Short mmCIF file of C-alpha atoms and ligand atoms in Angstrom, two decimals:
data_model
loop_
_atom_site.label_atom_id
_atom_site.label_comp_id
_atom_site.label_asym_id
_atom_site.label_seq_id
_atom_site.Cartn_x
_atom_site.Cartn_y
_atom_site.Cartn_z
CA UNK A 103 -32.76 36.56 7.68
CA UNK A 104 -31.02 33.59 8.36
CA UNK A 105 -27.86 32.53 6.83
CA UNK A 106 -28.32 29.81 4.31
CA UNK A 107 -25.43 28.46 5.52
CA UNK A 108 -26.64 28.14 8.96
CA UNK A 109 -30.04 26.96 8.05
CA UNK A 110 -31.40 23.13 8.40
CA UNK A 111 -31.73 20.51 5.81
CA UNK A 112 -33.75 17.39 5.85
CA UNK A 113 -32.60 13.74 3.63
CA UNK A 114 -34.42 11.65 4.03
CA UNK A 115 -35.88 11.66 8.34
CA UNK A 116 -32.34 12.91 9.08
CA UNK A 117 -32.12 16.75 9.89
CA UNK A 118 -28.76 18.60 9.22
CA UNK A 119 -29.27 21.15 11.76
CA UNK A 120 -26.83 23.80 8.83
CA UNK A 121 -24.81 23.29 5.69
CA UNK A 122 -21.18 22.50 7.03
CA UNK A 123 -20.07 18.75 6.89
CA UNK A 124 -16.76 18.01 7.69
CA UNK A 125 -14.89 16.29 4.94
CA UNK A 126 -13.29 13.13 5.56
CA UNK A 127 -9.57 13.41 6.45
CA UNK A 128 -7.01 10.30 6.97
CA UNK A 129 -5.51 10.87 10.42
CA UNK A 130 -2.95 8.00 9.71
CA UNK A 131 -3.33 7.02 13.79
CA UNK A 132 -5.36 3.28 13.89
CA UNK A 133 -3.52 0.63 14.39
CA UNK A 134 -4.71 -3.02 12.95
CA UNK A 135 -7.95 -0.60 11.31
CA UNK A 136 -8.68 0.20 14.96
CA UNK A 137 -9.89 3.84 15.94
CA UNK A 138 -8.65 5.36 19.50
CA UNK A 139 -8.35 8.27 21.43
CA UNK A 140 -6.99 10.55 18.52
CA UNK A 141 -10.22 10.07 16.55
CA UNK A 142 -12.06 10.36 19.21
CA UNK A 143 -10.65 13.60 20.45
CA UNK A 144 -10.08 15.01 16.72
CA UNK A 145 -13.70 14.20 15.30
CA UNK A 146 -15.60 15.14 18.84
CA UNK A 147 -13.38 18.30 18.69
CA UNK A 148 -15.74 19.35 15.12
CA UNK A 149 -18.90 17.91 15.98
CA UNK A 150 -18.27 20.13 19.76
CA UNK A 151 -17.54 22.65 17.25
CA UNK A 152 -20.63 22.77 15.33
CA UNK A 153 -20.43 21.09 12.57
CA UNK A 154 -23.94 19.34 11.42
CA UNK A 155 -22.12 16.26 10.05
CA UNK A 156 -18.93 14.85 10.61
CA UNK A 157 -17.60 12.06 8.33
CA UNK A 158 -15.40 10.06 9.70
CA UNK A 159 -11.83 9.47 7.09
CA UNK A 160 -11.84 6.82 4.32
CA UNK A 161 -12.12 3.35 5.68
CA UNK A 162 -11.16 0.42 3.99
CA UNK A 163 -13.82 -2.64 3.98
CA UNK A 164 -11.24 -5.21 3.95
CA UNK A 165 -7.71 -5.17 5.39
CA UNK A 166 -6.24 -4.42 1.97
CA UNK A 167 -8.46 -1.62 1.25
CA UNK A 168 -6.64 0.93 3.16
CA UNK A 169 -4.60 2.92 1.51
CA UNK A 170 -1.92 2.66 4.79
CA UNK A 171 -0.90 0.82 7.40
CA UNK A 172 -2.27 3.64 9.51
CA UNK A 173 -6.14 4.18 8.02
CA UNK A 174 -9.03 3.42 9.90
CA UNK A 175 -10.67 -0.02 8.66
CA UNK A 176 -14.25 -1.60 9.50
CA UNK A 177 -15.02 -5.37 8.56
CA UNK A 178 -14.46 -6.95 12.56
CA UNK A 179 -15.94 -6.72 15.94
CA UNK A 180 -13.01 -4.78 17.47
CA UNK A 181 -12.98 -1.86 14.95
CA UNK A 182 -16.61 -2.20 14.90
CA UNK A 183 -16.84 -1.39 19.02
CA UNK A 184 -13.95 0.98 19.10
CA UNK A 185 -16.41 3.27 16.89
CA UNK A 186 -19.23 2.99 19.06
CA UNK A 187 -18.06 5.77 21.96
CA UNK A 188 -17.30 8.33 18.62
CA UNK A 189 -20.73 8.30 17.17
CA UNK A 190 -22.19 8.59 20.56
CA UNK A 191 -19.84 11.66 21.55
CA UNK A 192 -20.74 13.45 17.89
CA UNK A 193 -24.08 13.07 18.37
CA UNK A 194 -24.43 13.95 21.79
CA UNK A 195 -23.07 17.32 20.21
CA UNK A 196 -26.36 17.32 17.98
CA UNK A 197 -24.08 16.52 15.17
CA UNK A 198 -24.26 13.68 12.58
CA UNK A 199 -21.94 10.84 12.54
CA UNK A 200 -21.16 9.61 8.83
CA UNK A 201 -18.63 7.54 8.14
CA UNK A 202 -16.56 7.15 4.31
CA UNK A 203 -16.26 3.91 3.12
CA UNK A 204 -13.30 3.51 1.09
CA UNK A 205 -11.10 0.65 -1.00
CA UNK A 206 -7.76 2.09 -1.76
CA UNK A 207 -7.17 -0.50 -4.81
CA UNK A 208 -3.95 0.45 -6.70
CA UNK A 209 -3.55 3.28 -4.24
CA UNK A 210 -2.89 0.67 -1.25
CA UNK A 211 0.34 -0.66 1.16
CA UNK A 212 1.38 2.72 1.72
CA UNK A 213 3.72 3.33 4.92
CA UNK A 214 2.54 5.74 7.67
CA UNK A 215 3.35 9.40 5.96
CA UNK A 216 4.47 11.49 8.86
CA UNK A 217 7.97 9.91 8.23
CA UNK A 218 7.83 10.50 4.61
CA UNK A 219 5.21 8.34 2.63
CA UNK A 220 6.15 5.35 0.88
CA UNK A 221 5.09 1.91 -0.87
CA UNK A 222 5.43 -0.58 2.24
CA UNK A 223 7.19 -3.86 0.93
CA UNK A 224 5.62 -7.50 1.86
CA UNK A 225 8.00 -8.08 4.09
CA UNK A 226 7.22 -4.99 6.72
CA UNK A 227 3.47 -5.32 6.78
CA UNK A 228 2.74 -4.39 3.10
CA UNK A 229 0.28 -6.30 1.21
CA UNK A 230 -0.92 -7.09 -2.65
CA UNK A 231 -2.47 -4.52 -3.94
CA UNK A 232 -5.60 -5.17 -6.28
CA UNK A 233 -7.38 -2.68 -9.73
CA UNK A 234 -9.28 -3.42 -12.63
CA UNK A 235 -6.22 -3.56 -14.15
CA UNK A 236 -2.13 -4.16 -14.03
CA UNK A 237 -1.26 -1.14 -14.25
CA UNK A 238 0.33 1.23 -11.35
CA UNK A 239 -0.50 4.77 -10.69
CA UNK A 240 3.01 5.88 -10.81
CA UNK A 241 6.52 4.36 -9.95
CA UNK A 242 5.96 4.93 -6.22
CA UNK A 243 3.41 2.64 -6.34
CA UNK A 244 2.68 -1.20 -6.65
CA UNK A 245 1.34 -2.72 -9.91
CA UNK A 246 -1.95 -4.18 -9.03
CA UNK A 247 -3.05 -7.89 -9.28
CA UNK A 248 -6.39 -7.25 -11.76
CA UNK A 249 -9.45 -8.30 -9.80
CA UNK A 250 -11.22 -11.85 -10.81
CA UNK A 251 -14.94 -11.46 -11.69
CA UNK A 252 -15.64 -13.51 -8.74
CA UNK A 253 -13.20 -10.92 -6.38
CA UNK A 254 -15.02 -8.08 -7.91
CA UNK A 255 -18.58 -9.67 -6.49
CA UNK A 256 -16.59 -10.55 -3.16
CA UNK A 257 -15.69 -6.63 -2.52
CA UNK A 258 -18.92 -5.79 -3.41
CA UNK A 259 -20.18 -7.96 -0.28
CA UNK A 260 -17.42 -6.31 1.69
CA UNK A 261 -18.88 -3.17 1.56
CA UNK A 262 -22.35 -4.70 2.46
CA UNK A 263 -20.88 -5.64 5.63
CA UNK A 264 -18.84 -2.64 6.23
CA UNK A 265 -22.39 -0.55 5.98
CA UNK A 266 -24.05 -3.39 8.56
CA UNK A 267 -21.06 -2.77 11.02
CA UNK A 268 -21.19 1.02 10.66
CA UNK A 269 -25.00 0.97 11.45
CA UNK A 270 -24.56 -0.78 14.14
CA UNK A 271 -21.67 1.53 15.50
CA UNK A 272 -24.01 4.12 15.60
CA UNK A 273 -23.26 5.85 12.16
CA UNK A 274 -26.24 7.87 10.77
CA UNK A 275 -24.83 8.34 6.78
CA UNK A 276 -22.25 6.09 5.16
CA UNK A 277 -20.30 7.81 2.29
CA UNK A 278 -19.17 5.21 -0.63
CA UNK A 279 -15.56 6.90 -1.83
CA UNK A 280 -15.32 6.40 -5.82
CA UNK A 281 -13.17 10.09 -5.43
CA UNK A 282 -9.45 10.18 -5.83
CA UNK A 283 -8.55 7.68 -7.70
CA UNK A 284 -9.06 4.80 -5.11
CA UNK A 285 -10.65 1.48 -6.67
CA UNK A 286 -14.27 2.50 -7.64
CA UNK A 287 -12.80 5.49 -9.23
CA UNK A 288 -9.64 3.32 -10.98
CA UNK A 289 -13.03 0.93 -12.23
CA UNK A 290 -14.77 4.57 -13.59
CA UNK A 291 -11.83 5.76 -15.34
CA UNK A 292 -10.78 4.53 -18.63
CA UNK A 293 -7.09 5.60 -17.90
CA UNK A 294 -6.83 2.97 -14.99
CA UNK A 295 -9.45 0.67 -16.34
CA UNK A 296 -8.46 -1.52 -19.92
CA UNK A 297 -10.65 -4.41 -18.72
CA UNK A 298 -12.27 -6.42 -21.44
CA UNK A 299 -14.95 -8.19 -20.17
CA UNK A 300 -18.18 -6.93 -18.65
CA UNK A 301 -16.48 -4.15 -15.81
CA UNK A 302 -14.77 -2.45 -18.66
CA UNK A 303 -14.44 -0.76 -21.71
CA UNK A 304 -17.84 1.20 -22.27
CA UNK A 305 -19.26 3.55 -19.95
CA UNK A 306 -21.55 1.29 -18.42
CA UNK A 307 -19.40 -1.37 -17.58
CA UNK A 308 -17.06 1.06 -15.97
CA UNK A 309 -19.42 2.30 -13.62
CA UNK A 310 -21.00 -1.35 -12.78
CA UNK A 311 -18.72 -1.92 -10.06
CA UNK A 312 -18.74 1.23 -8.48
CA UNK A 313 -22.99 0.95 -9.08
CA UNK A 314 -23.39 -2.13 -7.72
CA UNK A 315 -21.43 -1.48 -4.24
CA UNK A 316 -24.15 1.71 -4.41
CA UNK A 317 -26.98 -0.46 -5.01
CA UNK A 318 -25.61 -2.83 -1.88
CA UNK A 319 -24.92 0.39 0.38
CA UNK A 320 -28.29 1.39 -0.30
CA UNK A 321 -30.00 -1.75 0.17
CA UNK A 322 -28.17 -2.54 3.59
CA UNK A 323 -28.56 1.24 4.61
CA UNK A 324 -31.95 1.93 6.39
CA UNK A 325 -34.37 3.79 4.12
CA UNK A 326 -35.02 6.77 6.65
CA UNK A 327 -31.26 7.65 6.70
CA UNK A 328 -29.20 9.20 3.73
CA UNK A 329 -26.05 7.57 1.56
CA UNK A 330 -23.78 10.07 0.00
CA UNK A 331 -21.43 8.85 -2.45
CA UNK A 332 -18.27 11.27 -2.82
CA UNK A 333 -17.21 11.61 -6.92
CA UNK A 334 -13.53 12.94 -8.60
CA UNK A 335 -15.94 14.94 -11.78
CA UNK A 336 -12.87 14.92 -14.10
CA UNK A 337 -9.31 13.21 -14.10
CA UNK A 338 -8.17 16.63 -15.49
CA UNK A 339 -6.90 14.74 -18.09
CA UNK A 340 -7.92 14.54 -21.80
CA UNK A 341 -9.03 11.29 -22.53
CA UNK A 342 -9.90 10.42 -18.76
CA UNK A 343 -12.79 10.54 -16.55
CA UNK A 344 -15.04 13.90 -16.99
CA UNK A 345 -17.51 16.16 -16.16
CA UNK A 346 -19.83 14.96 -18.84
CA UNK A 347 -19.34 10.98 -17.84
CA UNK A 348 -19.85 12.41 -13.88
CA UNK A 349 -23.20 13.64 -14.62
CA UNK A 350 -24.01 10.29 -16.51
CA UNK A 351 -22.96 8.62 -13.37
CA UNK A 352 -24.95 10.65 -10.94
CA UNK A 353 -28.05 9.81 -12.83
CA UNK A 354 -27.47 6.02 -12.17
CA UNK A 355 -26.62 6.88 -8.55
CA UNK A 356 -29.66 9.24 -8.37
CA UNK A 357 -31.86 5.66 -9.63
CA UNK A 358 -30.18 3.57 -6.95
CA UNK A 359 -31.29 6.11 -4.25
CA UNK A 360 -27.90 8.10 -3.54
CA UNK A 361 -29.37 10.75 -1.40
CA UNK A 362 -25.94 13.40 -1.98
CA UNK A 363 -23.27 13.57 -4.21
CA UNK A 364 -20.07 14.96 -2.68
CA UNK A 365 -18.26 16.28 -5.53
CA UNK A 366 -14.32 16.43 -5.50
CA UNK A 367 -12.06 15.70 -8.51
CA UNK A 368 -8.73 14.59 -9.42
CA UNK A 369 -6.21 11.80 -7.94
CA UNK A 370 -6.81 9.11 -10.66
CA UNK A 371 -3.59 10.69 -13.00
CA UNK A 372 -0.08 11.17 -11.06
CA UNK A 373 1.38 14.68 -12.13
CA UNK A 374 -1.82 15.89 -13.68
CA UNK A 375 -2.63 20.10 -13.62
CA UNK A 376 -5.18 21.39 -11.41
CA UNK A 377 -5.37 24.97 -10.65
CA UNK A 378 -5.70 25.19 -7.29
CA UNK A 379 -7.59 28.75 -6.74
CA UNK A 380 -10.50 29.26 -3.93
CA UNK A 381 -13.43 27.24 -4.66
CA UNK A 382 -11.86 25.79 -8.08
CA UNK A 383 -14.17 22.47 -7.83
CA UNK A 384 -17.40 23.96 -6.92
CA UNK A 385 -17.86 24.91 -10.64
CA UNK A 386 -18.31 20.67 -10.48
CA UNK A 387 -20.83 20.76 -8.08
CA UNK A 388 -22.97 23.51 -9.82
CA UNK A 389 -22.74 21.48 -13.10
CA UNK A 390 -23.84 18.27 -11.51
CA UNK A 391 -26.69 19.93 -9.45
CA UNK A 392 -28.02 21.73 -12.21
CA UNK A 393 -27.87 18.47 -15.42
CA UNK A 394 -28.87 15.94 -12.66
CA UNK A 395 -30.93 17.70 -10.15
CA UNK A 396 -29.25 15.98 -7.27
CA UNK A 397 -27.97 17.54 -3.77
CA UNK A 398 -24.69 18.28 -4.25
CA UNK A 399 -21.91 19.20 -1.44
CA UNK A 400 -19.42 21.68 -2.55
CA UNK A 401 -15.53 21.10 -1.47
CA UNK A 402 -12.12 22.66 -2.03
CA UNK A 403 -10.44 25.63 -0.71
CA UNK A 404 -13.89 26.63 0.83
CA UNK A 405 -12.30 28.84 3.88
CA UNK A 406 -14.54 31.99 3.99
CA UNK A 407 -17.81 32.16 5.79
CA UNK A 408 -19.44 34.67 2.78
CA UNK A 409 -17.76 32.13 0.41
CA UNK A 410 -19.61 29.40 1.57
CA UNK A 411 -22.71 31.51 1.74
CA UNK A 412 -22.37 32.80 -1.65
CA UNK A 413 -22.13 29.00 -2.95
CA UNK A 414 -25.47 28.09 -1.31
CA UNK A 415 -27.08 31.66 -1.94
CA UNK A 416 -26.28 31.24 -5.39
CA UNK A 417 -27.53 27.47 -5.59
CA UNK A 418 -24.13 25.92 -6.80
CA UNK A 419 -24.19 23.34 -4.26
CA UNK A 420 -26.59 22.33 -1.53
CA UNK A 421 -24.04 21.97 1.61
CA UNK A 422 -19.87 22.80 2.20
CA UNK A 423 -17.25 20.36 3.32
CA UNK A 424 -14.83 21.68 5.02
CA UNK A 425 -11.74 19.75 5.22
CA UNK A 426 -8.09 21.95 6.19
CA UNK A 427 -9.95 24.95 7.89
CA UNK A 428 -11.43 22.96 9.99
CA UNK A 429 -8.00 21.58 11.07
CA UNK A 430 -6.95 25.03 11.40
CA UNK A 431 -10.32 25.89 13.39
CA UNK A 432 -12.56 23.34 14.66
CA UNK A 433 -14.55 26.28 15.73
CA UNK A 434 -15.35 27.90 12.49
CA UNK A 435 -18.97 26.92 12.56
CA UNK A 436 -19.34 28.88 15.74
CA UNK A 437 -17.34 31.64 14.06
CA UNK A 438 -19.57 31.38 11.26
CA UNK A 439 -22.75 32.42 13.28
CA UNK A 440 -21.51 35.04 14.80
CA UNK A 441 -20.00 36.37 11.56
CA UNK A 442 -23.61 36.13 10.31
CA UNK A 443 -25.00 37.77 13.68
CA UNK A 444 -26.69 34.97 14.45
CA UNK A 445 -27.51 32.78 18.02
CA UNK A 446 -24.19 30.49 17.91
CA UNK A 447 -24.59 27.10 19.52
CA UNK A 448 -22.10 26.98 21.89
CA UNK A 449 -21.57 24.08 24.62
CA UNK A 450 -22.40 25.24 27.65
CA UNK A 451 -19.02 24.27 29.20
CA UNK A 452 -17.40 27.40 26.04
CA UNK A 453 -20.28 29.52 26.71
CA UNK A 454 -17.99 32.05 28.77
CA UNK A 455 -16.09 32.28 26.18
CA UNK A 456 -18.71 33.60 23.98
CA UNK A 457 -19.98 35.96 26.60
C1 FMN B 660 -5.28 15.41 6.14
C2 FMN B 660 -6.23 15.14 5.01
C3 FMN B 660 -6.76 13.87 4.85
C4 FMN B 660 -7.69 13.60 3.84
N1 FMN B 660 -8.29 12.38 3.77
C5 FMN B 660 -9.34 12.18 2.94
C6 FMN B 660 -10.15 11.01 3.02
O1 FMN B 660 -9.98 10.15 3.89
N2 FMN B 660 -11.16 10.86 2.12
C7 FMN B 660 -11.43 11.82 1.17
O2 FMN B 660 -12.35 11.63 0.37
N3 FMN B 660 -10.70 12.96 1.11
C8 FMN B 660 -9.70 13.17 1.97
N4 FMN B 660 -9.03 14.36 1.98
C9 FMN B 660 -9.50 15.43 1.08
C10 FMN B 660 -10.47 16.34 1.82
O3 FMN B 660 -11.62 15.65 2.27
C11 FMN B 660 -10.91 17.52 0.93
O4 FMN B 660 -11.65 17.00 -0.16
C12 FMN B 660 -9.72 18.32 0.41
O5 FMN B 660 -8.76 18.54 1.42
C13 FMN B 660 -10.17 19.67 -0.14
O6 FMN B 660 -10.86 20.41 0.84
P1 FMN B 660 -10.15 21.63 1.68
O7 FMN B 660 -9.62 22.61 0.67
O8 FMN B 660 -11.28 22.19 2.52
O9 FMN B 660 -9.05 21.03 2.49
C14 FMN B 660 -8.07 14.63 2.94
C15 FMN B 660 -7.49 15.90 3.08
C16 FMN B 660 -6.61 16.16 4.11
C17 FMN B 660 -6.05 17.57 4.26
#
């Protein structure tokens, strides 16, 4: 019998060839948006490693969009090109190149964090941050200019041309961020969000923004290939964003066409609790599968192989991301088939290794 976590699934004409994705991960390493050798070397590394898809780490769809200095951006030619040699290297490794596209918002004009992460000032390369509202996410942080109605429609167009330029770099999935308390998630949650006019206050005009950039990702997308749209299900925080509003979100992204819902949670509320135990968001995932009847990916402390088979077995969640264990071990999907006794697919220039 195979292992469900080994075993193919179709969205749309696109094939996963098993159930691990690799979760988008900032590598801090582009300079002026543009990708190089590092991410070339560091996402061929998982899709060489077996992974079926392999999204590439938040990108910001305008210049102020990133959350750093450092992130990955895709709205010109150059960053555009410098894309093109990764998608064709992940999928020459039968893998799937995706691509997260991201706008930082409040959470923007950060410094690079490998010297110790901080809010980069106008004067050194910093920028204005935007949100739906003037109000920071903590005191290391910028207060935000709130967004005009007519900026709000701009960014929306931003991420219609983000999707064009990641088609044509080769990208099979886009993945619209509203997770972690970046700008479509600051628009979601009332905590972040006191606007008065027709992007805030109820429900529905929270999620507008973040629903139309879906309906424009989905629109620009082809219809034979998927769009995932990663979610935070709860600010674990009473009186924020929750579990209940993530399901009533989900529908609406289920209308527009959202093909998977990658669900994460948290990052909207500085210092809030989450208990960090193996698997603690997968609960999420089950809860939104089951009220919405969407595809859900499971994420979050997901390191065993019978773990991740368990999830799947068990129908909590439809595939795993994997973000640090597949820092720690590229490999694991290889691992994972032979755990499982099954034929690993090894490239031919490892197979000795596998002998
Ligand atoms: C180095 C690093 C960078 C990350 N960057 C992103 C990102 O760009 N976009 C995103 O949605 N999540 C990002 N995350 C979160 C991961 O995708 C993942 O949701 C989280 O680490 C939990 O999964 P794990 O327990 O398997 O690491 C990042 C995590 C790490 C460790």
């Amino acid at each position: 019998m195979t292992a469900t976590l080994l075993s193919p699934l179709k969205l749309r004409e696109l094939t996963l060839k098993n159930r691990i994705v690799v979760s988008p991960m900032c590598m801090y390493s582009a300079i002026n948006g543009i990708a190089n050798d590092w991410h070339l070397v560091h996402l061929g590394a998982r899709a060489s490693g077996g992974a079926a898809v392999v999204i590439v780490e938040a990108t910001g769809v305008v210049a102020e969009g990133r959350i750093s200095e450092s992130c990955l951006a895709l709205y010109n030619q150059a960053q555009m090109l410098a894309l093109k040699p990764i998608t064709a290297f992940i999928k020459s490794q039968g893998s799937i190149p995706a691509i997260q596209l991201a706008h930082a918002g409040r959470k923007a004009s950060m410094s690079n964090p490998f010297n110790g992460e901080r809010l980069l000032g106008l004067n050194e390369g910093g920028w204005e941050v935007v949100g739906p509202s003037a109000i920071a996410f903590s005191e290391r942080y910028a207060t935000p200019k709130a967004l005009s109605i007519k900026e709000i429609h701009e960014l929306v167009e931003s991420f219609k041309h983000s999707a064009r330029l990641a088609l044509e770099a080769g990208f099979e999935i886009i993945e619209g961020h509203s997770a972690h308390g970046y700008l479509m998630h600051q628009f979601l949650s009332p905590l972040s969000n006191k606007r008065t006019d027709e992007f805030g206050g109820s429900l529905e005009n929270r999620m507008r923004f973040p629903l139309m950039v879906a309906q424009a990702l989905r629109d620009v997308w082809p219809a034979h290939l998927p769009v995932f749209f990663r979610i935070s299900a709860t600010d674990w925080t009473e009186g924020g964003w929750s579990i209940e509003d993530s399901v009533a979100y989900v529908n609406e992204l289920k209308k527009i066409g959202i093909d998977l819902i990658d669900v994460s949670t948290g990052g909207n509320v500085s210092g809030a609790k989450i208990p960090l135990t193996p698997g603690y968001q997968t609960p999420f995932a089950e809860q939104v599968k089951a009220q919405t009847g969407i595809v859900t990916g499971a994420v979050g402390l997901i390191t065993e192989f019978d773990q991740a088979e368990e999830i799947l077995k068990t129908k909590k969640a439809d595939v795993i991301l994997l973000a640090r264990e597949l820092l720690r071990d590229p490999n694991w999907p290889i691992r994972a088939a032979l755990h499982f006794g099954e034929k690993a697919q090894v490239p031919p220039q490892y197979a000795r290794a596998y002998k």
